[in-house]
Amino acid sequence: MDQRKSWLQLRRTIGKHVARANKSNVKHVSIKLFETNVVRGRGILARAILANVLTEPDKHAVFASLVAVLNSKVPQIGELVAARTVALWKYLYMKNDCTRIFRVLLFLCELIKQKVVEDVVLLQILQLLVEESVTDDSVHLASFALENISAYLDKNAKTSANSIYDQLRNMLQEGGLSEKRRNDIQYLLEHRRNRPKYLIDPELDLVEGTDNATHYVDLTDLQEPGTDLNYFQEDPEFEVAEATYSQLQRQILAEEVRQERPSEKVEHPQKTTDMTDKTLLQHQKTIYLTVMSSMSADEAVHKLLRVRQKQKLEQAVLVDMIVKCCAQEKTYSKYFGVIGEKMSGMSQEWNNTFTNEFQQKYDTCYQYEGSQLRNMGKFFGHLIASDNLRPQETLGHVELTETGTNSASRVFIKFLFQELVEEMGVNEVKRLIQDPEVKPTLRGMFPVVSVDESDQAHIMFSINYFTAIGLGVLTEEMRQVLKNLPEPRGRRSSSSGSYSDSASYSRSESYSRSPSRSRSGSRSRSWSRSPSRTPSREVESKE
């Protein structure tokens, strides 16, 4: 077969199909493209898509949807388009080509919405525009991008988005911008206050969430645009490559058919990563040195994402290592809390990873020492206080009963709530646990919803616990609920006032010994303001 003739035919076919793409035929065009060798022709395909983005700006969402479909089956295509898009934006930015900069940036926003590209690169661009080289044009460009993607960022990277908006507010106060740019910022802030919904046009939302292959691109890195893929090159293994793609093509087209039959369940083999203890230890050392060598939390997050990309670390592994680094410190450092805050706010996927990490660490508290429990409790307390982790999915995971907790988990909870009170104030914490949306999910810690006489021991234990750690103000509603509960039969004479005595868990074995406690029965230091209570040993573990 004449390879050059085949290449020319491939180039014409790809160009023709890309040019025909519109809102109603994206799926059809993607199938037509899969019928050609898009692996061999991915350079032509990426060039054709970007050329159309520059000449047909009204179709940026269409081309982003097309890339998302192609990327779900052949991730090399999405990776190449992402790299070329960022490289093209940097080139146009240096040339100050305003018209085309706007078009490329809008296309990048759509790729992020379609989850082809991680939002980190856009946040870097926005930071560049509003912090490092502020002009009327840069503010216009930043406002334009935020107007198109603000709903997505508020949902998936709220902390980082808040930082950008704070910079824009400061510009309004400081002055120095033209009236038109000031109006742009005011309109943008008003637009955000109206809470626009993050929606993708149903006709363009064609990829299931599990099929997304999201690519990380760093603005400060030198992108490899793969320009050699645009041109014909003789391939000595041409026939083998064509046969390999034919197999992939059959799988892709067969998958398209199966999607028309949702009742047929396709099982995918579970991918596992084997890491030896030596490898994990080396990764842990790298993560720790990366964090401690950074001058700020922003720099640390940036470096950690690069380490993750280079070492192919899963999100869960990276997050676990960050929490362990925090736990190993002699005293808790809020530096780690801010790192966790920024990472958990990058996207919903990262947020879910931190939530899962909380649940896993709480379930295995017994494996850690007192100082480690203190650091981890304060770390997660900061994430909840900063509104990055939902209390429904973190605190709602805890069942505060005598049998549902152990000495280690009670120490963990103590320091978590101490951090919440320190950062939010006790009244704000009280409002949080009494929020109508939150209250039903916290029944394990604050049993005040759907309770009966069988929950009396649970309520009393929770009251005693929070009173012993100095947070009796959080138990007021539980005390009222307990007071109104009918007494269990046969216990009218003995149980009515038991929650005012020493806590029921105070006799349990201490998690860590306190040097100030003697065998003589003398009163020890108490976290409670009531002189009649004796706190448990676990809540007095050394800080």
PDB file of C-alpha atoms in Angstrom, residues 271-402:
ATOM      1  CA  LYS A 271      -6.898  -1.864  37.512  1.00  0.00           C
ATOM      2  CA  THR A 272      -4.586  -2.325  40.490  1.00  0.00           C
ATOM      3  CA  THR A 273      -1.285  -0.679  41.265  1.00  0.00           C
ATOM      4  CA  ASP A 274       1.301  -2.752  43.092  1.00  0.00           C
ATOM      5  CA  MET A 275       3.468  -0.665  45.404  1.00  0.00           C
ATOM      6  CA  THR A 276       6.012  -2.289  47.699  1.00  0.00           C
ATOM      7  CA  ASP A 277       6.748  -0.865  51.148  1.00  0.00           C
ATOM      8  CA  LYS A 278      10.090   0.423  49.855  1.00  0.00           C
ATOM      9  CA  THR A 279       8.419   2.265  46.979  1.00  0.00           C
ATOM     10  CA  LEU A 280       5.776   3.794  49.239  1.00  0.00           C
ATOM     11  CA  LEU A 281       8.459   4.902  51.698  1.00  0.00           C
ATOM     12  CA  GLN A 282      10.390   6.580  48.906  1.00  0.00           C
ATOM     13  CA  HIS A 283       7.240   8.356  47.685  1.00  0.00           C
ATOM     14  CA  GLN A 284       6.464   9.444  51.257  1.00  0.00           C
ATOM     15  CA  LYS A 285       9.947  10.926  51.576  1.00  0.00           C
ATOM     16  CA  THR A 286       9.572  12.778  48.273  1.00  0.00           C
ATOM     17  CA  ILE A 287       6.209  14.222  49.297  1.00  0.00           C
ATOM     18  CA  TYR A 288       7.533  15.358  52.682  1.00  0.00           C
ATOM     19  CA  LEU A 289      10.607  17.036  51.191  1.00  0.00           C
ATOM     20  CA  THR A 290       8.426  18.698  48.545  1.00  0.00           C
ATOM     21  CA  VAL A 291       6.082  20.141  51.168  1.00  0.00           C
ATOM     22  CA  MET A 292       8.808  21.298  53.544  1.00  0.00           C
ATOM     23  CA  SER A 293      10.925  22.901  50.799  1.00  0.00           C
ATOM     24  CA  SER A 294       8.043  25.083  49.579  1.00  0.00           C
ATOM     25  CA  MET A 295       7.740  28.714  50.630  1.00  0.00           C
ATOM     26  CA  SER A 296       3.938  28.774  50.596  1.00  0.00           C
ATOM     27  CA  ALA A 297       0.942  26.446  50.451  1.00  0.00           C
ATOM     28  CA  ASP A 298       0.270  27.487  46.837  1.00  0.00           C
ATOM     29  CA  GLU A 299       3.806  26.549  45.849  1.00  0.00           C
ATOM     30  CA  ALA A 300       3.521  23.247  47.722  1.00  0.00           C
ATOM     31  CA  VAL A 301       0.273  22.307  45.958  1.00  0.00           C
ATOM     32  CA  HIS A 302       1.766  23.194  42.595  1.00  0.00           C
ATOM     33  CA  LYS A 303       4.838  21.036  43.254  1.00  0.00           C
ATOM     34  CA  LEU A 304       2.780  18.147  44.633  1.00  0.00           C
ATOM     35  CA  LEU A 305       0.669  18.020  41.482  1.00  0.00           C
ATOM     36  CA  ARG A 306       3.814  17.884  39.383  1.00  0.00           C
ATOM     37  CA  VAL A 307       5.217  15.068  41.548  1.00  0.00           C
ATOM     38  CA  ARG A 308       1.935  13.187  41.178  1.00  0.00           C
ATOM     39  CA  GLN A 309       2.065  13.532  37.407  1.00  0.00           C
ATOM     40  CA  LYS A 310       5.698  12.449  37.105  1.00  0.00           C
ATOM     41  CA  GLN A 311       5.432   9.503  39.502  1.00  0.00           C
ATOM     42  CA  LYS A 312       1.959   8.447  38.309  1.00  0.00           C
ATOM     43  CA  LEU A 313       0.510   8.573  41.822  1.00  0.00           C
ATOM     44  CA  GLU A 314      -3.190   8.065  42.357  1.00  0.00           C
ATOM     45  CA  GLN A 315      -5.073  10.863  44.106  1.00  0.00           C
ATOM     46  CA  ALA A 316      -5.825   8.676  47.122  1.00  0.00           C
ATOM     47  CA  VAL A 317      -2.141   7.772  47.561  1.00  0.00           C
ATOM     48  CA  LEU A 318      -1.028  11.410  47.409  1.00  0.00           C
ATOM     49  CA  VAL A 319      -3.698  12.570  49.874  1.00  0.00           C
ATOM     50  CA  ASP A 320      -2.857   9.745  52.285  1.00  0.00           C
ATOM     51  CA  MET A 321       0.813  10.733  52.204  1.00  0.00           C
ATOM     52  CA  ILE A 322      -0.004  14.387  52.895  1.00  0.00           C
ATOM     53  CA  VAL A 323      -2.098  13.415  55.935  1.00  0.00           C
ATOM     54  CA  LYS A 324       0.669  11.120  57.195  1.00  0.00           C
ATOM     55  CA  CYS A 325       3.251  13.894  56.788  1.00  0.00           C
ATOM     56  CA  CYS A 326       1.016  16.130  58.903  1.00  0.00           C
ATOM     57  CA  ALA A 327       0.578  13.384  61.509  1.00  0.00           C
ATOM     58  CA  GLN A 328       4.339  12.875  61.915  1.00  0.00           C
ATOM     59  CA  GLU A 329       4.996  16.491  62.943  1.00  0.00           C
ATOM     60  CA  LYS A 330       5.694  17.097  66.646  1.00  0.00           C
ATOM     61  CA  THR A 331       2.954  19.727  66.783  1.00  0.00           C
ATOM     62  CA  TYR A 332       0.123  20.483  64.396  1.00  0.00           C
ATOM     63  CA  SER A 333       1.000  22.998  61.681  1.00  0.00           C
ATOM     64  CA  LYS A 334      -1.765  24.894  59.894  1.00  0.00           C
ATOM     65  CA  TYR A 335       0.518  24.884  56.868  1.00  0.00           C
ATOM     66  CA  PHE A 336      -0.681  21.338  56.171  1.00  0.00           C
ATOM     67  CA  GLY A 337      -4.284  22.381  56.757  1.00  0.00           C
ATOM     68  CA  VAL A 338      -4.022  25.119  54.123  1.00  0.00           C
ATOM     69  CA  ILE A 339      -2.457  22.663  51.674  1.00  0.00           C
ATOM     70  CA  GLY A 340      -5.363  20.287  52.262  1.00  0.00           C
ATOM     71  CA  GLU A 341      -7.821  23.173  51.923  1.00  0.00           C
ATOM     72  CA  LYS A 342      -6.448  24.198  48.529  1.00  0.00           C
ATOM     73  CA  MET A 343      -6.253  20.651  47.171  1.00  0.00           C
ATOM     74  CA  SER A 344      -9.710  19.598  48.355  1.00  0.00           C
ATOM     75  CA  GLY A 345     -11.104  22.733  46.722  1.00  0.00           C
ATOM     76  CA  MET A 346      -9.574  22.052  43.299  1.00  0.00           C
ATOM     77  CA  SER A 347     -12.375  19.801  42.081  1.00  0.00           C
ATOM     78  CA  GLN A 348     -15.173  17.571  43.307  1.00  0.00           C
ATOM     79  CA  GLU A 349     -13.011  14.525  42.604  1.00  0.00           C
ATOM     80  CA  TRP A 350     -10.275  15.795  44.931  1.00  0.00           C
ATOM     81  CA  ASN A 351     -12.914  16.695  47.509  1.00  0.00           C
ATOM     82  CA  ASN A 352     -14.270  13.143  47.427  1.00  0.00           C
ATOM     83  CA  THR A 353     -10.746  11.786  47.879  1.00  0.00           C
ATOM     84  CA  PHE A 354     -10.226  13.853  51.046  1.00  0.00           C
ATOM     85  CA  THR A 355     -13.650  12.775  52.351  1.00  0.00           C
ATOM     86  CA  ASN A 356     -12.754   9.119  51.811  1.00  0.00           C
ATOM     87  CA  GLU A 357      -9.414   9.749  53.534  1.00  0.00           C
ATOM     88  CA  PHE A 358     -11.225  11.135  56.597  1.00  0.00           C
ATOM     89  CA  GLN A 359     -13.429   8.063  56.823  1.00  0.00           C
ATOM     90  CA  GLN A 360     -10.482   5.706  56.378  1.00  0.00           C
ATOM     91  CA  LYS A 361      -8.352   7.483  58.985  1.00  0.00           C
ATOM     92  CA  TYR A 362     -11.208   7.568  61.493  1.00  0.00           C
ATOM     93  CA  ASP A 363     -11.896   3.854  61.024  1.00  0.00           C
ATOM     94  CA  THR A 364      -8.224   3.040  61.707  1.00  0.00           C
ATOM     95  CA  CYS A 365      -7.570   5.497  64.565  1.00  0.00           C
ATOM     96  CA  TYR A 366      -6.371   2.672  66.800  1.00  0.00           C
ATOM     97  CA  GLN A 367      -3.213   2.398  64.672  1.00  0.00           C
ATOM     98  CA  TYR A 368      -1.950   5.874  65.613  1.00  0.00           C
ATOM     99  CA  GLU A 369      -0.362   7.448  68.682  1.00  0.00           C
ATOM    100  CA  GLY A 370      -1.745  10.369  70.653  1.00  0.00           C
ATOM    101  CA  SER A 371       0.237  13.132  68.924  1.00  0.00           C
ATOM    102  CA  GLN A 372      -0.651  11.728  65.512  1.00  0.00           C
ATOM    103  CA  LEU A 373      -4.339  11.656  66.418  1.00  0.00           C
ATOM    104  CA  ARG A 374      -4.092  15.262  67.550  1.00  0.00           C
ATOM    105  CA  ASN A 375      -2.528  16.414  64.273  1.00  0.00           C
ATOM    106  CA  MET A 376      -4.951  14.463  62.098  1.00  0.00           C
ATOM    107  CA  GLY A 377      -7.965  15.611  64.095  1.00  0.00           C
ATOM    108  CA  LYS A 378      -6.930  19.252  63.766  1.00  0.00           C
ATOM    109  CA  PHE A 379      -6.117  18.783  60.062  1.00  0.00           C
ATOM    110  CA  PHE A 380      -9.596  17.503  59.236  1.00  0.00           C
ATOM    111  CA  GLY A 381     -11.160  19.982  61.656  1.00  0.00           C
ATOM    112  CA  HIS A 382      -9.617  22.778  59.577  1.00  0.00           C
ATOM    113  CA  LEU A 383     -11.012  21.323  56.338  1.00  0.00           C
ATOM    114  CA  ILE A 384     -14.515  21.169  57.811  1.00  0.00           C
ATOM    115  CA  ALA A 385     -14.235  24.646  59.357  1.00  0.00           C
ATOM    116  CA  SER A 386     -13.082  26.113  56.036  1.00  0.00           C
ATOM    117  CA  ASP A 387     -16.192  24.639  54.375  1.00  0.00           C
ATOM    118  CA  ASN A 388     -14.159  22.326  52.144  1.00  0.00           C
ATOM    119  CA  LEU A 389     -15.418  19.024  53.558  1.00  0.00           C
ATOM    120  CA  ARG A 390     -19.120  18.505  54.153  1.00  0.00           C
ATOM    121  CA  PRO A 391     -20.004  17.636  57.781  1.00  0.00           C
ATOM    122  CA  GLN A 392     -22.701  15.286  56.489  1.00  0.00           C
ATOM    123  CA  GLU A 393     -20.034  13.031  54.941  1.00  0.00           C
ATOM    124  CA  THR A 394     -17.359  13.417  57.626  1.00  0.00           C
ATOM    125  CA  LEU A 395     -18.920  13.963  61.044  1.00  0.00           C
ATOM    126  CA  GLY A 396     -21.889  11.962  59.826  1.00  0.00           C
ATOM    127  CA  HIS A 397     -19.555   8.962  59.559  1.00  0.00           C
ATOM    128  CA  VAL A 398     -18.990   8.944  63.350  1.00  0.00           C
ATOM    129  CA  GLU A 399     -21.137   6.976  65.816  1.00  0.00           C
ATOM    130  CA  LEU A 400     -20.390   8.370  69.257  1.00  0.00           C
ATOM    131  CA  THR A 401     -21.404   5.521  71.544  1.00  0.00           C
ATOM    132  CA  GLU A 402     -19.531   3.445  74.091  1.00  0.00           C
TER     133      GLU A 402
END
